[in-house]
CSV table of N, CA and C in Angstrom, one decimal:
chain,number,residue,atom,x,y,z
A,1,MET,N,48.5,-15.3,-6.5
A,1,MET,CA,49.1,-16.0,-7.7
A,1,MET,C,49.8,-17.2,-7.2
A,2,ARG,N,50.6,-17.2,-6.1
A,2,ARG,CA,51.4,-18.3,-5.7
A,2,ARG,C,50.4,-19.4,-5.2
A,3,TRP,N,49.3,-19.0,-4.6
A,3,TRP,CA,48.3,-19.9,-4.1
A,3,TRP,C,47.7,-20.7,-5.3
A,4,ASP,N,47.5,-20.1,-6.4
A,4,ASP,CA,46.9,-20.7,-7.6
A,4,ASP,C,47.9,-21.8,-8.0
A,5,ALA,N,49.2,-21.4,-8.1
A,5,ALA,CA,50.2,-22.4,-8.5
A,5,ALA,C,50.3,-23.6,-7.5
A,6,LEU,N,50.2,-23.3,-6.2
A,6,LEU,CA,50.3,-24.4,-5.2
A,6,LEU,C,49.1,-25.3,-5.4
A,7,PHE,N,47.9,-24.8,-5.5
A,7,PHE,CA,46.7,-25.6,-5.7
A,7,PHE,C,46.7,-26.4,-7.0
A,8,ALA,N,47.2,-25.8,-8.1
A,8,ALA,CA,47.4,-26.4,-9.3
A,8,ALA,C,48.4,-27.6,-9.2
A,9,ASP,N,49.5,-27.4,-8.5
A,9,ASP,CA,50.4,-28.4,-8.3
A,9,ASP,C,49.9,-29.6,-7.5
A,10,LEU,N,49.1,-29.2,-6.4
A,10,LEU,CA,48.5,-30.3,-5.5
A,10,LEU,C,47.5,-31.1,-6.3
A,11,GLU,N,46.7,-30.4,-7.2
A,11,GLU,CA,45.7,-31.1,-8.0
A,11,GLU,C,46.4,-32.0,-9.0
A,12,SER,N,47.4,-31.6,-9.6
A,12,SER,CA,48.1,-32.5,-10.5
A,12,SER,C,48.8,-33.7,-9.8
A,13,GLN,N,49.3,-33.5,-8.6
A,13,GLN,CA,49.8,-34.6,-7.8
A,13,GLN,C,48.7,-35.6,-7.4
A,14,PHE,N,47.5,-35.0,-7.1
A,14,PHE,CA,46.4,-35.8,-6.7
A,14,PHE,C,45.9,-36.6,-7.9
A,15,ASP,N,45.8,-36.0,-9.1
A,15,ASP,CA,45.4,-36.7,-10.3
A,15,ASP,C,46.4,-37.8,-10.6
A,16,ALA,N,47.7,-37.5,-10.5
A,16,ALA,CA,48.8,-38.6,-10.8
A,16,ALA,C,48.6,-39.7,-9.8
A,17,LEU,N,48.4,-39.4,-8.5
A,17,LEU,CA,48.2,-40.5,-7.5
A,17,LEU,C,47.0,-41.4,-7.9
A,18,GLN,N,45.9,-40.7,-8.3
A,18,GLN,CA,44.7,-41.5,-8.6
A,18,GLN,C,45.0,-42.4,-9.8
A,19,ASP,N,45.7,-41.8,-10.8
A,19,ASP,CA,46.1,-42.6,-12.0
A,19,ASP,C,46.9,-43.8,-11.7
A,20,SER,N,47.9,-43.6,-10.8
A,20,SER,CA,48.8,-44.7,-10.4
A,20,SER,C,48.0,-45.7,-9.6
A,21,ASP,N,47.1,-45.3,-8.7
A,21,ASP,CA,46.3,-46.3,-8.0
A,21,ASP,C,45.4,-47.1,-9.0
A,22,LEU,N,44.8,-46.4,-9.9
A,22,LEU,CA,44.0,-47.1,-10.9
A,22,LEU,C,44.9,-48.1,-11.7
A,23,TYR,N,46.1,-47.6,-12.1
A,23,TYR,CA,47.0,-48.5,-12.9
A,23,TYR,C,47.4,-49.7,-12.1
A,24,GLY,N,47.7,-49.5,-10.8
A,24,GLY,CA,48.0,-50.6,-9.9
A,24,GLY,C,46.9,-51.6,-9.8
A,25,GLU,N,45.7,-51.1,-9.6
A,25,GLU,CA,44.5,-51.9,-9.5
A,25,GLU,C,44.2,-52.7,-10.8
A,26,VAL,N,44.4,-52.1,-11.9
A,26,VAL,CA,44.2,-52.8,-13.2
A,26,VAL,C,45.2,-53.8,-13.4
A,27,ALA,N,46.5,-53.5,-13.0
A,27,ALA,CA,47.6,-54.5,-13.1
A,27,ALA,C,47.3,-55.7,-12.2
A,28,ASP,N,46.8,-55.4,-11.0
A,28,ASP,CA,46.5,-56.5,-10.1
A,28,ASP,C,45.4,-57.4,-10.7
A,29,ARG,N,44.4,-56.8,-11.2
A,29,ARG,CA,43.3,-57.6,-11.8
A,29,ARG,C,43.8,-58.4,-13.0
A,30,ILE,N,44.6,-57.8,-13.8
A,30,ILE,CA,45.1,-58.6,-15.0
A,30,ILE,C,46.0,-59.8,-14.5
A,31,ARG,N,46.8,-59.6,-13.5
A,31,ARG,CA,47.6,-60.7,-13.0
A,31,ARG,C,46.7,-61.8,-12.4
A,32,ALA,N,45.6,-61.4,-11.8
A,32,ALA,CA,44.7,-62.4,-11.2
A,32,ALA,C,44.0,-63.2,-12.3
A,33,GLU,N,43.6,-62.5,-13.4
A,33,GLU,CA,43.0,-63.2,-14.5
A,33,GLU,C,43.9,-64.1,-15.2
A,34,VAL,N,45.2,-63.6,-15.5
A,34,VAL,CA,46.2,-64.5,-16.1
A,34,VAL,C,46.5,-65.7,-15.3
A,35,GLY,N,46.4,-65.6,-14.0
A,35,GLY,CA,46.6,-66.7,-13.1
A,35,GLY,C,45.6,-67.8,-13.2
A,36,LYS,N,44.4,-67.5,-13.9
A,36,LYS,CA,43.4,-68.5,-14.1
A,36,LYS,C,43.5,-69.3,-15.4
A,37,ILE,N,44.4,-68.8,-16.3
A,37,ILE,CA,44.5,-69.4,-17.6
A,37,ILE,C,45.3,-70.7,-17.5
A,38,THR,N,44.8,-71.7,-18.2
A,38,THR,CA,45.5,-73.0,-18.2
A,38,THR,C,46.3,-73.2,-19.5
A,39,VAL,N,47.1,-74.3,-19.5
A,39,VAL,CA,47.9,-74.6,-20.7
A,39,VAL,C,46.9,-74.8,-21.9
A,40,LEU,N,45.8,-75.6,-21.6
A,40,LEU,CA,44.9,-75.9,-22.7
A,40,LEU,C,44.1,-74.6,-23.2
A,41,ASP,N,43.9,-73.7,-22.3
A,41,ASP,CA,43.3,-72.4,-22.7
A,41,ASP,C,44.3,-71.7,-23.7
A,42,ARG,N,45.5,-71.7,-23.4
A,42,ARG,CA,46.5,-71.1,-24.2
A,42,ARG,C,46.6,-71.8,-25.6
A,43,LEU,N,46.5,-73.1,-25.5
A,43,LEU,CA,46.5,-73.9,-26.8
A,43,LEU,C,45.3,-73.6,-27.6
A,44,ARG,N,44.1,-73.5,-27.0
A,44,ARG,CA,42.9,-73.2,-27.7
A,44,ARG,C,43.0,-71.8,-28.4
A,45,GLY,N,43.7,-70.9,-27.9
A,45,GLY,CA,43.9,-69.6,-28.5
A,45,GLY,C,44.8,-69.7,-29.7
A,46,ALA,N,45.5,-70.8,-29.9
A,46,ALA,CA,46.5,-71.0,-31.0
A,46,ALA,C,46.0,-72.0,-32.1
A,47,VAL,N,44.7,-72.4,-32.0
A,47,VAL,CA,44.1,-73.3,-33.0
A,47,VAL,C,44.3,-72.7,-34.3
A,48,ASN,N,44.6,-73.5,-35.3
A,48,ASN,CA,44.9,-73.1,-36.7
A,48,ASN,C,46.2,-72.4,-36.9
A,49,THR,N,47.1,-72.6,-35.9
A,49,THR,CA,48.5,-72.1,-36.0
A,49,THR,C,49.5,-73.2,-36.1
A,50,VAL,N,50.6,-73.0,-36.8
A,50,VAL,CA,51.6,-74.1,-36.8
A,50,VAL,C,52.5,-73.9,-35.6
A,51,VAL,N,52.6,-75.0,-34.8
A,51,VAL,CA,53.3,-74.9,-33.6
A,51,VAL,C,54.4,-76.1,-33.6
A,52,ARG,N,55.3,-75.9,-32.7
A,52,ARG,CA,56.3,-77.0,-32.4
A,52,ARG,C,56.1,-77.5,-31.0
A,53,VAL,N,55.9,-78.8,-30.8
A,53,VAL,CA,55.6,-79.3,-29.5
A,53,VAL,C,56.7,-80.2,-29.1
A,54,GLU,N,57.3,-79.9,-27.9
A,54,GLU,CA,58.3,-80.8,-27.3
A,54,GLU,C,57.6,-81.8,-26.4
A,55,LEU,N,57.9,-83.0,-26.5
A,55,LEU,CA,57.2,-84.1,-25.8
A,55,LEU,C,58.2,-84.8,-24.8
A,56,ASN,N,57.6,-85.3,-23.7
A,56,ASN,CA,58.3,-86.1,-22.7
A,56,ASN,C,58.6,-87.4,-23.3
A,57,GLU,N,59.9,-87.8,-23.5
A,57,GLU,CA,60.3,-89.1,-24.0
A,57,GLU,C,59.9,-89.4,-25.4
A,58,ALA,N,59.8,-88.3,-26.3
A,58,ALA,CA,59.5,-88.5,-27.7
A,58,ALA,C,60.1,-87.3,-28.4
A,59,GLU,N,60.3,-87.5,-29.7
A,59,GLU,CA,60.9,-86.4,-30.6
A,59,GLU,C,59.8,-85.3,-30.7
A,60,PRO,N,60.3,-84.0,-30.8
A,60,PRO,CA,59.4,-82.9,-31.0
A,60,PRO,C,58.6,-83.1,-32.3
A,61,VAL,N,57.4,-82.5,-32.3
A,61,VAL,CA,56.5,-82.6,-33.5
A,61,VAL,C,56.1,-81.2,-33.9
A,62,ARG,N,56.2,-80.9,-35.2
A,62,ARG,CA,55.8,-79.6,-35.7
A,62,ARG,C,54.6,-79.8,-36.6
A,63,GLY,N,53.5,-79.0,-36.4
A,63,GLY,CA,52.3,-79.2,-37.2
A,63,GLY,C,51.3,-78.1,-36.9
A,64,LEU,N,50.2,-78.2,-37.6
A,64,LEU,CA,49.1,-77.3,-37.5
A,64,LEU,C,48.2,-77.8,-36.3
A,65,LEU,N,48.1,-77.0,-35.3
A,65,LEU,CA,47.2,-77.3,-34.2
A,65,LEU,C,45.8,-77.2,-34.6
A,66,THR,N,45.1,-78.3,-34.7
A,66,THR,CA,43.7,-78.3,-35.2
A,66,THR,C,42.6,-78.4,-34.2
A,67,ARG,N,42.9,-79.0,-33.1
A,67,ARG,CA,41.9,-79.2,-32.0
A,67,ARG,C,42.5,-79.3,-30.7
A,68,VAL,N,41.8,-78.8,-29.6
A,68,VAL,CA,42.2,-79.0,-28.2
A,68,VAL,C,41.1,-79.5,-27.5
A,69,GLY,N,41.3,-80.7,-26.8
A,69,GLY,CA,40.2,-81.3,-26.0
A,69,GLY,C,40.4,-81.0,-24.6
A,70,LYS,N,39.7,-81.7,-23.7
A,70,LYS,CA,39.8,-81.4,-22.3
A,70,LYS,C,41.1,-81.8,-21.7
A,71,ASP,N,41.9,-82.7,-22.3
A,71,ASP,CA,43.1,-83.2,-21.8
A,71,ASP,C,44.1,-83.6,-22.9
A,72,CYS,N,43.9,-83.1,-24.1
A,72,CYS,CA,44.8,-83.5,-25.2
A,72,CYS,C,44.7,-82.5,-26.3
A,73,LEU,N,45.6,-82.6,-27.3
A,73,LEU,CA,45.6,-81.8,-28.5
A,73,LEU,C,45.8,-82.6,-29.7
A,74,LEU,N,45.4,-82.1,-30.9
A,74,LEU,CA,45.6,-82.8,-32.2
A,74,LEU,C,46.3,-81.9,-33.1
A,75,LEU,N,47.4,-82.4,-33.7
A,75,LEU,CA,48.2,-81.7,-34.7
A,75,LEU,C,48.2,-82.5,-36.0
A,76,GLU,N,48.2,-81.7,-37.1
A,76,GLU,CA,48.4,-82.3,-38.4
A,76,GLU,C,49.7,-81.8,-39.0
A,77,THR,N,50.5,-82.8,-39.4
A,77,THR,CA,51.8,-82.4,-40.0
A,77,THR,C,51.8,-82.3,-41.5
A,78,GLU,N,52.9,-81.8,-42.0
A,78,GLU,CA,53.0,-81.7,-43.5
A,78,GLU,C,52.9,-83.0,-44.2
A,79,ARG,N,53.3,-84.1,-43.5
A,79,ARG,CA,53.3,-85.4,-44.2
A,79,ARG,C,51.9,-86.1,-44.0
A,80,TYR,N,50.9,-85.3,-43.8
A,80,TYR,CA,49.5,-85.8,-43.7
A,80,TYR,C,49.3,-86.8,-42.5
A,81,GLU,N,50.0,-86.6,-41.5
A,81,GLU,CA,49.9,-87.4,-40.3
A,81,GLU,C,49.1,-86.6,-39.2
A,82,GLU,N,48.4,-87.3,-38.4
A,82,GLU,CA,47.7,-86.7,-37.3
A,82,GLU,C,48.4,-87.2,-36.0
A,83,TRP,N,48.7,-86.3,-35.1
A,83,TRP,CA,49.3,-86.6,-33.8
A,83,TRP,C,48.3,-86.2,-32.7
A,84,LEU,N,47.9,-87.2,-32.0
A,84,LEU,CA,47.1,-87.0,-30.8
A,84,LEU,C,48.1,-87.0,-29.6
A,85,ILE,N,48.1,-85.9,-28.8
A,85,ILE,CA,49.1,-85.8,-27.8
A,85,ILE,C,48.4,-85.4,-26.5
A,86,PRO,N,48.6,-86.3,-25.4
A,86,PRO,CA,48.0,-86.0,-24.1
A,86,PRO,C,48.7,-84.7,-23.5
A,87,ALA,N,47.9,-83.9,-22.9
A,87,ALA,CA,48.5,-82.7,-22.3
A,87,ALA,C,49.6,-83.0,-21.3
A,88,THR,N,49.5,-84.2,-20.6
A,88,THR,CA,50.5,-84.5,-19.6
A,88,THR,C,51.8,-84.9,-20.2
A,89,ALA,N,51.9,-85.1,-21.6
A,89,ALA,CA,53.1,-85.4,-22.2
A,89,ALA,C,53.9,-84.2,-22.7
A,90,LEU,N,53.3,-83.0,-22.6
A,90,LEU,CA,53.9,-81.8,-23.1
A,90,LEU,C,55.0,-81.3,-22.2
A,91,VAL,N,56.1,-80.9,-22.8
A,91,VAL,CA,57.3,-80.3,-22.2
A,91,VAL,C,57.3,-78.9,-22.5
A,92,ALA,N,57.0,-78.5,-23.7
A,92,ALA,CA,57.0,-77.1,-24.2
A,92,ALA,C,56.2,-77.0,-25.5
A,93,VAL,N,55.7,-75.8,-25.7
A,93,VAL,CA,55.0,-75.6,-27.0
A,93,VAL,C,55.6,-74.2,-27.5
A,94,HIS,N,56.0,-74.2,-28.8
A,94,HIS,CA,56.6,-73.0,-29.4
A,94,HIS,C,55.7,-72.4,-30.4
A,95,ARG,N,55.8,-71.1,-30.7
A,95,ARG,CA,55.2,-70.4,-31.7
A,95,ARG,C,53.7,-70.1,-31.4
A,96,LEU,N,53.3,-70.1,-30.1
A,96,LEU,CA,52.0,-69.7,-29.7
A,96,LEU,C,51.8,-68.2,-29.9
A,97,GLY,N,50.7,-67.7,-30.2
A,97,GLY,CA,50.4,-66.3,-30.2
A,97,GLY,C,50.1,-65.8,-28.7
A,98,PRO,N,49.7,-64.6,-28.6
A,98,PRO,CA,49.4,-64.1,-27.2
A,98,PRO,C,48.0,-64.4,-26.7
A,99,TRP,N,47.2,-65.2,-27.4
A,99,TRP,CA,45.8,-65.4,-27.0
A,99,TRP,C,45.6,-66.6,-26.2
A,100,ALA,N,44.5,-66.6,-25.5
A,100,ALA,CA,44.0,-67.8,-24.7
A,100,ALA,C,42.5,-67.8,-24.9
A,101,GLU,N,41.9,-69.0,-24.9
A,101,GLU,CA,40.5,-69.2,-25.1
A,101,GLU,C,40.0,-70.3,-24.1
A,102,PRO,N,39.0,-70.0,-23.3
A,102,PRO,CA,38.5,-71.0,-22.4
A,102,PRO,C,37.7,-72.0,-23.2
A,103,ALA,N,37.5,-73.2,-22.7
A,103,ALA,CA,36.6,-74.2,-23.3
A,103,ALA,C,35.2,-73.7,-23.4
A,104,VAL,N,34.6,-73.7,-24.5
A,104,VAL,CA,33.2,-73.2,-24.7
A,104,VAL,C,32.4,-74.3,-25.2
A,105,GLY,N,31.2,-74.5,-24.6
A,105,GLY,CA,30.3,-75.5,-25.1
A,105,GLY,C,30.4,-76.8,-24.4
A,106,ALA,N,29.4,-77.5,-24.4
A,106,ALA,CA,29.3,-78.8,-23.6
A,106,ALA,C,30.2,-79.9,-24.3
A,107,VAL,N,30.2,-79.9,-25.6
A,107,VAL,CA,31.0,-81.0,-26.3
A,107,VAL,C,32.5,-80.7,-26.2
A,108,GLU,N,32.9,-79.5,-26.5
A,108,GLU,CA,34.3,-79.2,-26.5
A,108,GLU,C,34.9,-79.4,-25.1
A,109,GLY,N,34.2,-79.0,-24.1
A,109,GLY,CA,34.7,-79.1,-22.7
A,109,GLY,C,34.8,-80.6,-22.2
A,110,LYS,N,34.1,-81.5,-22.9
A,110,LYS,CA,34.1,-82.9,-22.4
A,110,LYS,C,34.9,-83.8,-23.3
A,111,LEU,N,35.1,-83.5,-24.5
A,111,LEU,CA,35.9,-84.4,-25.4
A,111,LEU,C,37.3,-84.5,-24.9
A,112,GLY,N,37.7,-85.7,-24.6
A,112,GLY,CA,39.1,-85.9,-24.1
A,112,GLY,C,39.8,-87.0,-24.8
A,113,LEU,N,40.9,-87.4,-24.3
A,113,LEU,CA,41.8,-88.4,-24.8
A,113,LEU,C,41.0,-89.7,-25.0
A,114,ALA,N,40.3,-90.2,-24.0
A,114,ALA,CA,39.6,-91.5,-24.0
A,114,ALA,C,38.6,-91.5,-25.2
A,115,HIS,N,37.8,-90.4,-25.3
A,115,HIS,CA,36.8,-90.3,-26.4
A,115,HIS,C,37.5,-90.5,-27.8
A,116,LEU,N,38.6,-89.7,-27.9
A,116,LEU,CA,39.3,-89.8,-29.2
A,116,LEU,C,39.9,-91.1,-29.5
A,117,LEU,N,40.5,-91.7,-28.5
A,117,LEU,CA,41.1,-93.1,-28.6
A,117,LEU,C,40.0,-94.1,-29.0
A,118,ARG,N,38.8,-94.0,-28.4
A,118,ARG,CA,37.7,-94.9,-28.8
A,118,ARG,C,37.3,-94.7,-30.2
A,119,GLY,N,37.3,-93.4,-30.7
A,119,GLY,CA,37.0,-93.1,-32.1
A,119,GLY,C,38.0,-93.8,-33.0
A,120,ILE,N,39.3,-93.7,-32.7
A,120,ILE,CA,40.3,-94.3,-33.5
A,120,ILE,C,40.2,-95.8,-33.5
A,121,ALA,N,39.9,-96.4,-32.3
A,121,ALA,CA,39.7,-97.8,-32.3
A,121,ALA,C,38.5,-98.3,-33.2
A,122,ARG,N,37.4,-97.5,-33.2
A,122,ARG,CA,36.2,-97.7,-34.0
A,122,ARG,C,36.6,-97.7,-35.5
A,123,ASP,N,37.5,-96.7,-35.9
A,123,ASP,CA,37.9,-96.6,-37.3
A,123,ASP,C,38.8,-97.7,-37.7
A,124,ARG,N,39.4,-98.4,-36.8
A,124,ARG,CA,40.4,-99.5,-37.1
A,124,ARG,C,41.6,-98.9,-37.8
A,125,SER,N,42.0,-97.7,-37.6
A,125,SER,CA,43.1,-97.1,-38.3
A,125,SER,C,44.4,-97.6,-37.7
A,126,PRO,N,45.4,-97.9,-38.5
A,126,PRO,CA,46.7,-98.3,-38.0
A,126,PRO,C,47.4,-97.0,-37.3
A,127,VAL,N,48.0,-97.2,-36.2
A,127,VAL,CA,48.6,-96.1,-35.5
A,127,VAL,C,50.0,-96.5,-35.0
A,128,THR,N,50.8,-95.5,-34.6
A,128,THR,CA,52.0,-95.7,-33.9
A,128,THR,C,51.9,-95.1,-32.5
A,129,LEU,N,52.2,-95.8,-31.5
A,129,LEU,CA,52.1,-95.2,-30.1
A,129,LEU,C,53.5,-95.0,-29.6
A,130,PHE,N,53.7,-93.8,-29.0
A,130,PHE,CA,55.0,-93.4,-28.3
A,130,PHE,C,54.7,-93.4,-26.8
A,131,CYS,N,55.4,-94.2,-26.1
A,131,CYS,CA,55.1,-94.4,-24.7
A,131,CYS,C,56.3,-94.1,-23.8
A,132,SER,N,56.1,-93.8,-22.6
A,132,SER,CA,57.2,-93.6,-21.7
A,132,SER,C,57.9,-94.9,-21.4
A,133,GLY,N,59.1,-94.8,-21.0
A,133,GLY,CA,59.9,-96.0,-20.6
A,133,GLY,C,61.0,-96.4,-21.6
A,134,GLY,N,61.0,-95.6,-22.7
A,134,GLY,CA,62.1,-95.8,-23.6
A,134,GLY,C,62.1,-97.1,-24.5
A,135,GLY,N,61.0,-97.8,-24.6
A,135,GLY,CA,60.9,-99.0,-25.4
A,135,GLY,C,60.8,-98.7,-26.9
A,136,GLY,N,60.6,-97.5,-27.3
A,136,GLY,CA,60.5,-97.1,-28.7
A,136,GLY,C,59.1,-97.2,-29.1
A,137,PRO,N,58.8,-96.6,-30.3
A,137,PRO,CA,57.4,-96.6,-30.8
A,137,PRO,C,57.0,-98.0,-31.2
A,138,VAL,N,55.6,-98.3,-31.0
A,138,VAL,CA,55.0,-99.5,-31.4
A,138,VAL,C,53.9,-99.2,-32.3
A,139,SER,N,53.7,-100.1,-33.3
A,139,SER,CA,52.6,-99.9,-34.3
A,139,SER,C,51.6,-101.0,-34.3
A,140,GLY,N,50.4,-100.6,-34.7
A,140,GLY,CA,49.3,-101.6,-34.8
A,140,GLY,C,48.0,-100.9,-34.9
A,141,THR,N,47.0,-101.7,-34.4
A,141,THR,CA,45.6,-101.2,-34.4
A,141,THR,C,45.1,-101.2,-32.9
A,142,ILE,N,44.4,-100.2,-32.5
A,142,ILE,CA,43.8,-100.2,-31.2
A,142,ILE,C,42.6,-101.1,-31.2
A,143,ASP,N,42.7,-102.1,-30.3
A,143,ASP,CA,41.6,-103.1,-30.2
A,143,ASP,C,40.6,-102.6,-29.2
A,144,ARG,N,41.1,-102.1,-28.1
A,144,ARG,CA,40.2,-101.8,-26.9
A,144,ARG,C,40.7,-100.5,-26.2
A,145,VAL,N,39.8,-99.7,-25.7
A,145,VAL,CA,40.1,-98.6,-24.8
A,145,VAL,C,39.3,-98.7,-23.5
A,146,GLY,N,40.1,-98.9,-22.4
A,146,GLY,CA,39.4,-99.0,-21.1
A,146,GLY,C,39.4,-97.7,-20.4
A,147,ALA,N,39.1,-97.7,-19.2
A,147,ALA,CA,39.0,-96.4,-18.4
A,147,ALA,C,40.4,-95.8,-18.3
A,148,ASP,N,41.5,-96.6,-18.2
A,148,ASP,CA,42.8,-96.1,-18.0
A,148,ASP,C,43.9,-96.8,-18.8
A,149,PHE,N,43.4,-97.5,-19.9
A,149,PHE,CA,44.4,-98.2,-20.7
A,149,PHE,C,43.9,-98.3,-22.1
A,150,VAL,N,44.9,-98.7,-23.0
A,150,VAL,CA,44.7,-99.0,-24.4
A,150,VAL,C,45.3,-100.3,-24.7
A,151,GLU,N,44.6,-101.2,-25.5
A,151,GLU,CA,45.2,-102.4,-26.0
A,151,GLU,C,45.4,-102.3,-27.4
A,152,LEU,N,46.7,-102.5,-27.8
A,152,LEU,CA,47.2,-102.4,-29.2
A,152,LEU,C,47.5,-103.7,-29.7
A,153,ALA,N,46.9,-104.1,-30.8
A,153,ALA,CA,47.2,-105.3,-31.6
A,153,ALA,C,48.4,-104.9,-32.5
A,154,GLU,N,49.6,-105.4,-32.1
A,154,GLU,CA,50.8,-105.0,-32.9
A,154,GLU,C,50.9,-105.8,-34.2
A,155,HIS,N,51.1,-105.0,-35.2
A,155,HIS,CA,51.3,-105.6,-36.6
A,155,HIS,C,52.0,-104.6,-37.4
A,156,PRO,N,52.5,-104.9,-38.6
A,156,PRO,CA,53.2,-103.9,-39.4
A,156,PRO,C,52.1,-102.9,-39.9
A,157,LEU,N,52.6,-101.7,-40.0
A,157,LEU,CA,51.7,-100.6,-40.5
A,157,LEU,C,51.1,-100.8,-41.9
A,158,ASP,N,51.9,-101.5,-42.7
A,158,ASP,CA,51.4,-101.7,-44.1
A,158,ASP,C,50.6,-102.9,-44.3
A,159,ALA,N,50.3,-103.6,-43.2
A,159,ALA,CA,49.4,-104.8,-43.2
A,159,ALA,C,48.1,-104.5,-42.5
A,160,PRO,N,47.0,-105.0,-43.0
A,160,PRO,CA,45.8,-104.8,-42.3
A,160,PRO,C,45.8,-105.6,-41.0
A,161,ARG,N,44.9,-105.2,-40.1
A,161,ARG,CA,44.8,-106.0,-38.8
A,161,ARG,C,44.1,-107.3,-39.0
A,162,ARG,N,44.9,-108.3,-39.2
A,162,ARG,CA,44.4,-109.7,-39.3
A,162,ARG,C,45.0,-110.6,-38.3
A,163,ARG,N,44.3,-111.6,-37.9
A,163,ARG,CA,44.9,-112.4,-36.8
A,163,ARG,C,46.3,-113.0,-37.2
A,164,THR,N,46.5,-113.3,-38.5
A,164,THR,CA,47.7,-113.8,-38.9
A,164,THR,C,48.9,-112.8,-38.9
A,165,GLU,N,48.5,-111.5,-39.0
A,165,GLU,CA,49.5,-110.4,-39.0
A,165,GLU,C,49.9,-110.0,-37.6
A,166,VAL,N,49.0,-110.2,-36.6
A,166,VAL,CA,49.2,-109.7,-35.2
A,166,VAL,C,50.3,-110.6,-34.5
A,167,TYR,N,51.3,-110.0,-34.1
A,167,TYR,CA,52.4,-110.7,-33.4
A,167,TYR,C,52.4,-110.5,-31.9
A,168,ASN,N,51.6,-109.5,-31.4
A,168,ASN,CA,51.5,-109.3,-30.0
A,168,ASN,C,50.3,-108.4,-29.7
A,169,VAL,N,49.8,-108.5,-28.5
A,169,VAL,CA,48.7,-107.6,-28.0
A,169,VAL,C,49.3,-106.9,-26.8
A,170,ARG,N,49.5,-105.6,-26.8
A,170,ARG,CA,50.1,-104.8,-25.8
A,170,ARG,C,49.1,-104.0,-25.1
A,171,LEU,N,49.1,-104.1,-23.7
A,171,LEU,CA,48.3,-103.2,-22.9
A,171,LEU,C,49.1,-102.0,-22.5
A,172,VAL,N,48.7,-100.8,-22.8
A,172,VAL,CA,49.4,-99.6,-22.4
A,172,VAL,C,48.6,-98.7,-21.5
A,173,PRO,N,49.0,-98.5,-20.3
A,173,PRO,CA,48.3,-97.6,-19.4
A,173,PRO,C,48.2,-96.2,-20.0
A,174,THR,N,47.1,-95.6,-20.0
A,174,THR,CA,46.9,-94.3,-20.7
A,174,THR,C,47.9,-93.2,-20.1
A,175,GLN,N,48.3,-93.3,-18.8
A,175,GLN,CA,49.3,-92.4,-18.3
A,175,GLN,C,50.6,-92.5,-18.9
A,176,SER,N,51.0,-93.7,-19.5
A,176,SER,CA,52.3,-93.8,-20.2
A,176,SER,C,52.3,-93.4,-21.6
A,177,LEU,N,51.1,-93.1,-22.2
A,177,LEU,CA,51.0,-92.6,-23.6
A,177,LEU,C,51.6,-91.2,-23.7
A,178,ARG,N,52.6,-91.1,-24.6
A,178,ARG,CA,53.2,-89.7,-24.8
A,178,ARG,C,52.6,-89.1,-26.1
A,179,ALA,N,52.3,-89.9,-27.1
A,179,ALA,CA,51.7,-89.5,-28.4
A,179,ALA,C,51.2,-90.6,-29.2
A,180,LEU,N,50.3,-90.3,-30.1
A,180,LEU,CA,49.8,-91.3,-31.0
A,180,LEU,C,49.9,-90.7,-32.4
A,181,ARG,N,50.4,-91.4,-33.3
A,181,ARG,CA,50.5,-90.9,-34.7
A,181,ARG,C,49.7,-91.8,-35.6
A,182,ARG,N,48.8,-91.1,-36.4
A,182,ARG,CA,48.0,-91.8,-37.4
A,182,ARG,C,48.2,-91.2,-38.7
A,183,ARG,N,48.3,-92.1,-39.8
A,183,ARG,CA,48.5,-91.6,-41.1
A,183,ARG,C,47.2,-91.5,-41.9
C-alpha cells in the first residue's frame, strides 16, 4: 500500500515537472515571438481604433487610425482633418488594443511616407507641416517630393496656390517632418 502511494506521488511530481517544463518552453517561445513585433505591427493591429499619438516637437493628436504604411500612419480627427505622421516622429501611442498585425501584401508593405507625400502633391491639397526645430507649423501646397525632401510653396490655407499668393518656397528634409495635416 505504501509503495502505491509512493509511486503515485512520484508520478504526480513527474507530471508537474513536465507541465512546468512545457509552460517554460511555451513562455520562452511567446517572448521570442513578441520580440519580433515592431511598432508598426502594433499600430496595424489597432486600425479603426481611436488613438492618441504623442509626437516629437508637436502637439498630441487624437483620431481614428485609418492606415499604417511601411514607415508612417494616417489619422482622421473629429474635425475632418487627416494627419500623416512618420513613424520616426512618434513618442507614444495611447489606447492601443492587445493585437499586432504584420504587413500583408505587396502594396501595403511598400506604401510609405514618400508615396503618400507624392499623392498629396499630385492632389494639390493645402497642408500644414509640423517640423522639428521649433519654427512652428507652416502652411501651403507641396510642389515637389524628392528622395529625402519636400518642397512647400507657402501661402495662406484659405487661398489657392497661385504665384501671387506664394510668399516663400521652403525645402524640408523628410527626416525633419513630424506631421502633416490636411483638411
